[in-house]
Tab-separated table of C-alpha atoms and ligand atoms in Angstrom:
chain	number	residue	atom	x	y	z
K	1	MET	CA	85.985	127.586	120.345
K	2	SER	CA	83.232	125.131	119.506
K	3	ALA	CA	84.302	121.963	117.672
K	4	LYS	CA	82.123	120.267	115.047
K	5	LEU	CA	80.642	116.795	115.370
K	6	PRO	CA	81.470	114.304	112.596
K	7	ALA	CA	78.939	114.247	109.721
K	8	VAL	CA	77.506	110.967	111.062
K	9	CYS	CA	77.437	110.437	114.831
K	10	LEU	CA	77.696	106.871	116.106
K	11	SER	CA	75.305	107.953	118.871
K	12	GLY	CA	72.528	107.746	116.279
K	13	ALA	CA	71.314	111.227	117.217
K	14	ASP	CA	72.167	114.802	116.278
K	15	TYR	CA	73.988	115.181	119.598
K	16	SER	CA	76.544	112.945	121.226
K	17	ALA	CA	78.553	112.729	124.428
K	18	VAL	CA	81.648	111.537	122.581
K	19	GLU	CA	82.780	110.878	118.996
K	20	LEU	CA	86.078	110.274	117.203
K	21	SER	CA	86.802	112.765	114.407
K	22	ASP	CA	86.652	111.446	110.842
K	23	ASP	CA	90.458	111.627	110.490
K	24	ASP	CA	91.037	109.801	113.865
K	25	ALA	CA	93.105	112.782	115.043
K	26	SER	CA	90.866	114.122	117.791
K	27	VAL	CA	87.994	113.290	120.104
K	28	ILE	CA	84.941	115.515	120.128
K	29	LEU	CA	83.210	115.834	123.507
K	30	LEU	CA	80.032	117.604	124.490
K	31	ASP	CA	81.166	119.561	127.552
K	32	GLN	CA	78.566	118.346	130.064
K	33	ARG	CA	79.654	120.841	132.707
K	34	LEU	CA	77.957	123.557	130.676
K	35	LEU	CA	74.608	121.897	129.960
K	36	PRO	CA	71.815	122.868	129.769
K	37	LEU	CA	72.811	126.515	129.343
K	38	GLU	CA	75.370	125.937	126.629
K	39	GLU	CA	75.773	123.137	124.076
K	40	LEU	CA	79.504	123.314	123.419
K	41	TYR	CA	81.613	120.642	121.723
K	42	VAL	CA	85.314	120.606	122.522
K	43	GLU	CA	88.122	118.912	120.633
K	44	LEU	CA	90.752	116.866	122.500
K	45	ARG	CA	94.007	116.053	120.722
K	46	GLY	CA	95.991	114.114	123.336
K	47	PRO	CA	95.589	111.505	126.100
K	48	ALA	CA	96.468	113.958	128.896
K	49	GLU	CA	93.539	116.142	127.841
K	50	MET	CA	91.340	113.042	127.930
K	51	VAL	CA	92.433	112.202	131.491
K	52	ARG	CA	91.529	115.735	132.540
K	53	ALA	CA	88.177	115.641	130.721
K	54	ILE	CA	87.196	112.376	132.438
K	55	ARG	CA	88.387	113.514	135.882
K	56	GLU	CA	86.648	116.877	135.630
K	57	MET	CA	83.513	115.298	134.154
K	58	TRP	CA	83.354	117.041	130.805
K	59	VAL	CA	82.333	113.501	129.856
K	60	ARG	CA	80.723	111.302	132.499
K	61	GLY	CA	78.503	108.241	132.873
K	62	ALA	CA	80.122	104.818	132.987
K	63	PRO	CA	79.663	103.677	129.349
K	64	ALA	CA	80.499	107.135	127.922
K	65	ILE	CA	83.662	107.235	130.026
K	66	GLY	CA	84.614	103.807	128.636
K	67	ILE	CA	84.116	104.951	125.041
K	68	ALA	CA	86.003	108.207	125.658
K	69	ALA	CA	88.852	106.177	127.158
K	70	ALA	CA	88.956	103.900	124.105
K	71	TYR	CA	89.179	106.952	121.835
K	72	GLY	CA	91.831	108.359	124.196
K	73	VAL	CA	93.937	105.248	123.545
K	74	VAL	CA	93.768	106.074	119.814
K	75	LEU	CA	95.169	109.537	120.595
K	76	ALA	CA	97.899	107.933	122.700
K	77	ALA	CA	98.888	105.675	119.780
K	78	ARG	CA	99.163	108.743	117.549
K	79	MET	CA	101.322	110.690	119.975
K	80	ALA	CA	103.539	108.201	121.821
K	81	GLU	CA	107.175	108.081	120.735
K	82	SER	CA	107.813	104.646	122.305
K	83	SER	CA	105.815	101.697	123.570
K	84	ALA	CA	106.794	102.615	127.145
K	85	GLU	CA	105.337	106.098	126.639
K	86	PHE	CA	102.188	104.571	125.126
K	87	ASP	CA	101.794	102.250	128.147
K	88	THR	CA	102.162	105.176	130.573
K	89	MET	CA	99.572	107.239	128.697
K	90	VAL	CA	97.129	104.331	128.600
K	91	GLU	CA	97.572	103.577	132.326
K	92	ALA	CA	96.808	107.218	133.146
K	93	ILE	CA	93.589	107.050	131.138
K	94	GLY	CA	92.570	103.830	132.926
K	95	GLU	CA	93.043	105.470	136.317
K	96	ALA	CA	91.230	108.735	135.609
K	97	ARG	CA	88.197	107.742	137.739
K	98	PRO	CA	87.979	104.652	139.980
K	99	THR	CA	84.371	103.454	140.250
K	100	ALA	CA	82.996	103.005	136.720
K	101	VAL	CA	84.343	99.620	135.682
K	102	ASN	CA	83.606	100.368	132.017
K	103	LEU	CA	86.692	102.591	132.018
K	104	ARG	CA	89.071	99.740	132.948
K	105	TRP	CA	87.145	97.320	130.752
K	106	ALA	CA	87.510	99.550	127.668
K	107	VAL	CA	91.192	100.231	128.326
K	108	GLU	CA	91.942	96.495	128.717
K	109	ARG	CA	90.120	95.770	125.460
K	110	MET	CA	92.145	98.456	123.651
K	111	LYS	CA	95.391	97.181	125.183
K	112	ARG	CA	94.736	93.731	123.701
K	113	VAL	CA	94.355	95.266	120.226
K	114	ALA	CA	97.467	97.413	120.727
K	115	LYS	CA	99.399	94.270	121.659
K	116	ALA	CA	98.187	92.455	118.549
K	117	ALA	CA	99.187	95.499	116.459
K	118	HIS	CA	102.700	95.582	117.893
K	119	GLY	CA	105.257	95.655	115.067
K	120	LEU	CA	102.958	97.450	112.633
K	121	GLY	CA	103.705	100.996	111.517
K	122	ARG	CA	102.096	103.848	113.430
K	123	HIS	CA	99.536	104.535	110.721
K	124	GLU	CA	98.226	100.949	110.636
K	125	ARG	CA	98.268	100.713	114.438
K	126	VAL	CA	96.211	103.874	114.823
K	127	ALA	CA	93.770	102.675	112.145
K	128	LEU	CA	93.279	99.326	113.933
K	129	LEU	CA	92.759	100.980	117.312
K	130	ALA	CA	90.333	103.523	115.853
K	131	ALA	CA	88.328	100.714	114.248
K	132	GLU	CA	88.178	98.851	117.576
K	133	ALA	CA	87.123	101.956	119.509
K	134	ARG	CA	84.380	102.741	116.996
K	135	GLN	CA	83.225	99.118	117.213
K	136	LEU	CA	83.070	99.374	121.009
K	137	HIS	CA	81.004	102.547	120.615
K	138	ARG	CA	78.584	100.907	118.129
K	139	GLN	CA	78.207	97.856	120.394
K	140	ASP	CA	77.325	100.088	123.343
K	141	VAL	CA	74.516	101.755	121.407
K	142	ALA	CA	73.263	98.368	120.155
K	143	ALA	CA	73.352	96.978	123.730
K	144	ASN	CA	71.304	99.935	124.936
K	145	ARG	CA	68.663	99.371	122.275
K	146	THR	CA	68.425	95.658	123.120
K	147	MET	CA	68.195	96.182	126.900
K	148	GLY	CA	65.756	99.009	126.226
K	149	ALA	CA	63.403	96.687	124.368
K	150	LEU	CA	63.724	93.977	127.055
K	151	GLY	CA	63.241	96.375	129.962
K	152	ALA	CA	60.382	98.310	128.344
K	153	GLN	CA	58.095	95.320	128.957
K	154	TYR	CA	58.303	96.010	132.696
K	155	LEU	CA	57.128	99.625	132.389
K	156	PRO	CA	53.321	99.752	132.415
K	157	ASP	CA	51.439	102.151	130.177
K	158	GLY	CA	50.629	105.328	132.116
K	159	ALA	CA	53.397	104.780	134.696
K	160	SER	CA	55.182	107.535	136.578
K	161	VAL	CA	58.853	106.677	136.617
K	162	LEU	CA	61.543	108.068	138.892
K	163	THR	CA	65.128	108.134	137.659
K	164	HIS	CA	68.266	109.266	139.473
K	165	CYS	CA	71.386	110.849	137.966
K	166	ASN	CA	71.669	110.642	134.180
K	167	ALA	CA	71.752	107.216	132.553
K	168	GLY	CA	70.791	108.452	129.123
K	169	ALA	CA	72.332	109.200	125.746
K	170	LEU	CA	74.665	111.634	127.485
K	171	ALA	CA	76.039	108.914	129.776
K	172	THR	CA	76.565	106.306	127.047
K	173	GLY	CA	77.474	105.920	123.380
K	174	GLY	CA	73.875	106.907	122.625
K	175	TYR	CA	70.224	106.091	123.506
K	176	GLY	CA	70.995	105.379	127.168
K	177	THR	CA	70.559	102.529	129.642
K	178	ALA	CA	67.832	103.495	132.146
K	179	LEU	CA	66.640	106.243	129.807
K	180	GLY	CA	66.994	103.744	126.922
K	181	VAL	CA	64.382	101.565	128.642
K	182	ILE	CA	62.148	104.631	128.998
K	183	ARG	CA	62.779	105.597	125.354
K	184	ALA	CA	61.918	102.064	124.169
K	185	ALA	CA	58.690	102.001	126.199
K	186	VAL	CA	57.598	105.344	124.730
K	187	GLU	CA	58.595	104.213	121.211
K	188	ALA	CA	56.349	101.178	121.810
K	189	GLY	CA	53.443	103.561	122.375
K	190	LYS	CA	53.341	103.711	126.184
K	191	ARG	CA	52.597	106.991	127.899
K	192	LEU	CA	55.099	107.639	130.673
K	193	ARG	CA	55.705	110.542	132.993
K	194	VAL	CA	59.357	110.758	134.025
K	195	PHE	CA	60.471	112.329	137.289
K	196	ALA	CA	64.148	113.306	137.230
K	197	ASP	CA	65.523	113.927	140.684
K	198	GLU	CA	68.046	116.722	140.691
K	199	THR	CA	70.966	114.538	141.927
K	200	ARG	CA	72.953	116.781	144.225
K	201	PRO	CA	75.719	117.817	144.146
K	202	TRP	CA	76.464	117.723	140.433
K	203	LEU	CA	72.831	117.932	139.255
K	204	GLN	CA	73.011	115.273	136.559
K	205	GLY	CA	69.232	114.813	136.889
K	206	ALA	CA	68.167	118.451	136.770
K	207	ARG	CA	70.721	119.491	134.153
K	208	LEU	CA	71.315	116.433	131.939
K	209	THR	CA	68.369	114.018	132.199
K	210	ALA	CA	65.930	116.916	131.943
K	211	TRP	CA	67.902	118.347	128.993
K	212	GLU	CA	67.964	115.199	126.907
K	213	LEU	CA	64.401	114.088	127.680
K	214	ALA	CA	62.914	117.545	127.099
K	215	ARG	CA	64.903	117.898	123.898
K	216	ASP	CA	63.503	114.584	122.667
K	217	GLY	CA	59.924	115.515	123.540
K	218	PHE	CA	59.404	113.402	126.693
K	219	ASP	CA	57.145	114.333	129.608
K	220	VAL	CA	59.778	115.119	132.245
K	221	THR	CA	59.427	116.804	135.636
K	222	VAL	CA	62.383	117.754	137.839
K	223	ILE	CA	62.092	117.194	141.586
K	224	SER	CA	64.507	117.893	144.415
K	225	ASP	CA	66.154	114.759	145.799
K	226	ASN	CA	64.238	115.355	149.037
K	227	CYS	CA	60.876	115.142	147.287
K	228	ALA	CA	61.013	111.481	146.231
K	229	ALA	CA	59.883	110.102	149.622
K	230	SER	CA	56.648	112.079	149.706
K	231	LEU	CA	55.867	111.300	146.051
K	232	PHE	CA	56.288	107.576	146.774
K	233	GLY	CA	54.188	108.028	149.923
K	234	GLN	CA	51.382	109.697	147.946
K	235	GLY	CA	51.406	106.858	145.410
K	236	ARG	CA	52.567	109.209	142.681
K	237	LEU	CA	55.598	107.130	141.631
K	238	GLY	CA	55.008	103.699	140.106
K	239	LEU	CA	58.613	102.565	139.875
K	240	ALA	CA	62.240	103.686	139.757
K	241	ILE	CA	64.894	102.862	137.190
K	242	VAL	CA	68.582	103.802	137.234
K	243	GLY	CA	71.865	102.913	135.545
K	244	ALA	CA	75.012	101.526	137.165
K	245	ASP	CA	78.730	102.209	137.374
K	246	ARG	CA	79.686	98.735	138.537
K	247	ILE	CA	77.747	95.591	139.359
K	248	ALA	CA	79.361	92.989	141.602
K	249	LEU	CA	79.030	89.232	141.102
K	250	ASN	CA	76.402	89.025	143.866
K	251	GLY	CA	74.306	91.725	142.140
K	252	ASP	CA	75.185	94.675	144.405
K	253	VAL	CA	75.035	97.865	142.343
K	254	ALA	CA	77.321	100.900	142.604
K	255	ASN	CA	75.697	103.972	141.114
K	256	LYS	CA	75.468	107.724	141.733
K	257	VAL	CA	75.262	108.609	145.420
K	258	GLY	CA	71.615	108.726	146.420
K	259	THR	CA	70.668	105.623	144.435
K	260	TYR	CA	70.605	103.524	147.624
K	261	GLY	CA	68.100	105.944	149.152
K	262	VAL	CA	65.845	105.689	146.090
K	263	ALA	CA	66.006	101.870	146.302
K	264	CYS	CA	65.079	101.957	150.017
K	265	LEU	CA	62.107	104.224	149.296
K	266	ALA	CA	60.896	102.008	146.467
K	267	ARG	CA	61.069	98.916	148.697
K	268	LEU	CA	59.303	100.651	151.592
K	269	HIS	CA	56.442	101.583	149.259
K	270	ASP	CA	56.301	98.201	147.459
K	271	ARG	CA	57.366	99.678	144.131
K	272	PRO	CA	59.855	98.049	141.739
K	273	PHE	CA	63.398	99.395	141.586
K	274	TYR	CA	65.117	98.415	138.314
K	275	VAL	CA	68.700	98.749	137.102
K	276	ALA	CA	69.664	98.845	133.402
K	277	ALA	CA	73.295	98.343	132.429
K	278	PRO	CA	75.387	96.713	129.703
K	279	LEU	CA	77.439	93.576	130.438
K	280	SER	CA	80.539	95.814	130.386
K	281	THR	CA	79.326	97.171	133.764
K	282	LEU	CA	79.306	93.696	135.371
K	283	ASP	CA	82.633	93.129	137.084
K	284	ARG	CA	83.876	89.559	137.341
K	285	SER	CA	86.665	90.623	139.690
K	286	THR	CA	84.331	92.168	142.296
K	287	PRO	CA	82.566	89.577	144.490
K	288	SER	CA	80.318	92.053	146.319
K	289	GLY	CA	79.652	95.746	146.777
K	290	ASP	CA	82.073	96.014	149.744
K	291	ALA	CA	84.968	95.557	147.322
K	292	ILE	CA	84.022	98.520	145.098
K	293	THR	CA	86.216	101.603	145.376
K	294	ILE	CA	83.980	104.630	145.805
K	295	GLU	CA	85.327	107.822	144.269
K	296	GLN	CA	85.658	110.651	146.785
K	297	ARG	CA	85.364	114.022	145.088
K	298	GLU	CA	86.203	117.543	146.174
K	299	PRO	CA	84.265	118.795	149.260
K	300	ALA	CA	83.734	122.052	147.343
K	301	GLU	CA	81.103	120.304	145.183
K	302	VAL	CA	78.994	119.962	148.368
K	303	LEU	CA	79.994	123.157	150.164
K	304	GLU	CA	79.343	125.383	147.149
K	305	PHE	CA	76.473	125.818	144.732
K	306	ALA	CA	77.169	127.094	141.224
K	307	GLY	CA	80.576	128.280	142.406
K	308	ARG	CA	79.153	130.184	145.400
K	309	ARG	CA	79.938	129.158	148.974
K	310	MET	CA	76.819	127.934	150.812
K	311	ALA	CA	78.272	126.404	154.005
K	312	PRO	CA	80.265	128.377	156.587
K	313	VAL	CA	83.970	128.711	155.857
K	314	GLY	CA	85.935	126.113	157.808
K	315	VAL	CA	83.153	123.486	157.815
K	316	ALA	CA	84.144	120.076	156.448
K	317	ALA	CA	82.214	117.988	153.913
K	318	ILE	CA	82.511	114.477	152.596
K	319	ASN	CA	81.608	113.858	148.989
K	320	PRO	CA	81.413	110.187	147.994
K	321	SER	CA	80.344	110.233	144.353
K	322	PHE	CA	78.647	106.808	144.436
K	323	ASP	CA	76.906	104.430	146.806
K	324	VAL	CA	76.171	100.717	146.755
K	325	THR	CA	72.638	99.347	146.626
K	326	PRO	CA	72.439	95.769	147.945
K	327	ALA	CA	71.158	93.238	145.408
K	328	ARG	CA	68.171	92.385	147.620
K	329	LEU	CA	66.705	95.846	146.936
K	330	VAL	CA	67.008	95.503	143.147
K	331	SER	CA	63.804	94.105	141.624
K	332	GLY	CA	65.376	93.377	138.247
K	333	LEU	CA	68.497	93.964	136.178
K	334	PHE	CA	68.142	94.642	132.427
K	335	THR	CA	71.123	93.932	130.157
K	336	GLU	CA	71.608	93.267	126.441
K	337	ALA	CA	71.938	89.547	127.238
K	338	GLY	CA	68.664	89.279	129.122
K	339	VAL	CA	67.008	90.122	132.386
K	340	ALA	CA	68.036	89.022	135.905
K	341	LEU	CA	64.886	88.861	137.990
K	342	PRO	CA	65.400	88.444	140.908
K	343	VAL	CA	68.990	89.641	141.107
K	344	THR	CA	71.059	86.868	142.696
K	345	PRO	CA	74.614	85.539	142.243
K	346	GLU	CA	73.049	82.805	140.051
K	347	SER	CA	71.081	85.147	137.760
K	348	VAL	CA	74.065	87.518	137.441
K	349	GLY	CA	76.285	84.486	136.713
K	350	ARG	CA	73.914	83.401	133.921
K	351	LEU	CA	74.163	86.840	132.291
K	352	LEU	CA	77.941	86.744	132.487
K	353	GLY	CA	77.918	83.193	131.127
K	354	SER	CA	76.525	84.559	127.870
K	355	LEU	CA	79.940	86.170	127.294
K	356	ASP	CA	81.864	82.865	127.517
N	401	LIG	O1	79.604	110.835	138.236
N	401	LIG	P1	78.896	110.406	136.994
N	401	LIG	O2	77.988	111.455	136.420
N	401	LIG	O3	79.846	109.831	135.977
N	401	LIG	O4	77.967	109.223	137.482
N	401	LIG	C1	77.147	108.608	136.540
N	401	LIG	C2	76.220	107.635	137.114
N	401	LIG	O5	76.246	107.315	138.286
N	401	LIG	C3	75.269	106.965	136.147
N	401	LIG	O6	74.046	106.705	136.749
N	401	LIG	C4	75.913	105.644	135.702
N	401	LIG	O7	77.193	105.868	135.208
N	401	LIG	C5	75.108	104.940	134.705
N	401	LIG	S1	75.230	105.747	133.168
N	401	LIG	C6	74.512	104.825	131.966
């Protein structure tokens, strides 16, 4: 059964990856497993459903996962019969996926509010947590618009832009990070052609980036992941821009598997490779990319295609969901607090300093 979005979406659009219902009793998710064939909103009423939805990628993309987690904490506060039960529910949400640091970041932020609300009645506690989660959602959209405007200056008029995975409205509270930069450049009057690589095995590029850009009237062309090298070689790609799941203090970037390959190709062909991400994706507790836990997903995602076996039965597969691009391959990092260009421990430190 399809759920209804709230009358006003915090995403700022008529579609949204994640919203809290007007009565704070449920979370409405766009089931991204079904896109682009079906636009179905589902309603989650408890934290266990949220853990499942994050793990199974009904909602995905680092900032969107963080916002969904924050709303999941609101559901936990509604349901938990004791503070111990609340803590257990919240821990489970925080551990649903390991690589996107926005998930932990959002849960820690919500835990601080829950602690401050200790001693209040359930109704007041839920109201405070819902207000905080909505605020986190609004701030994410605002951050995307700011980094979009900053990053757009680096996208020349007439450029052909490669993007990997989906770092758009569907992966965030709204507007997008990498796609936010593209949106801002087009809103400023630039003509861009976007190439969305398909992003095997989950096809975030072919299914999600193409869906949201086509829906919003952008010039978007899907390519197979294997096609990027020859397009760079033929001079048909001017630059690449992606999002991030976690950025270490030295500027190493964890993002969807395949990002490292795109960065290598851009460097080999002397083209810029940019990353756009909110400060919530910068992780003070991770010194370098080696320390980032990379999620390993089911081999079936690689061995099968659309539910049909493609590889011989009995053959093994590995399926790391992310890879790490070394900072030296990143031409510039766009955040809501400014731009790091080049990306070094010092320039990343300056961005983080804006939070202190
Ligand atoms: O596995 P996913 O789809 O959650 O991975 C998403 C990505 O890698 C995105 O590029 C990243 O989260 C940035 S989203 C603004």
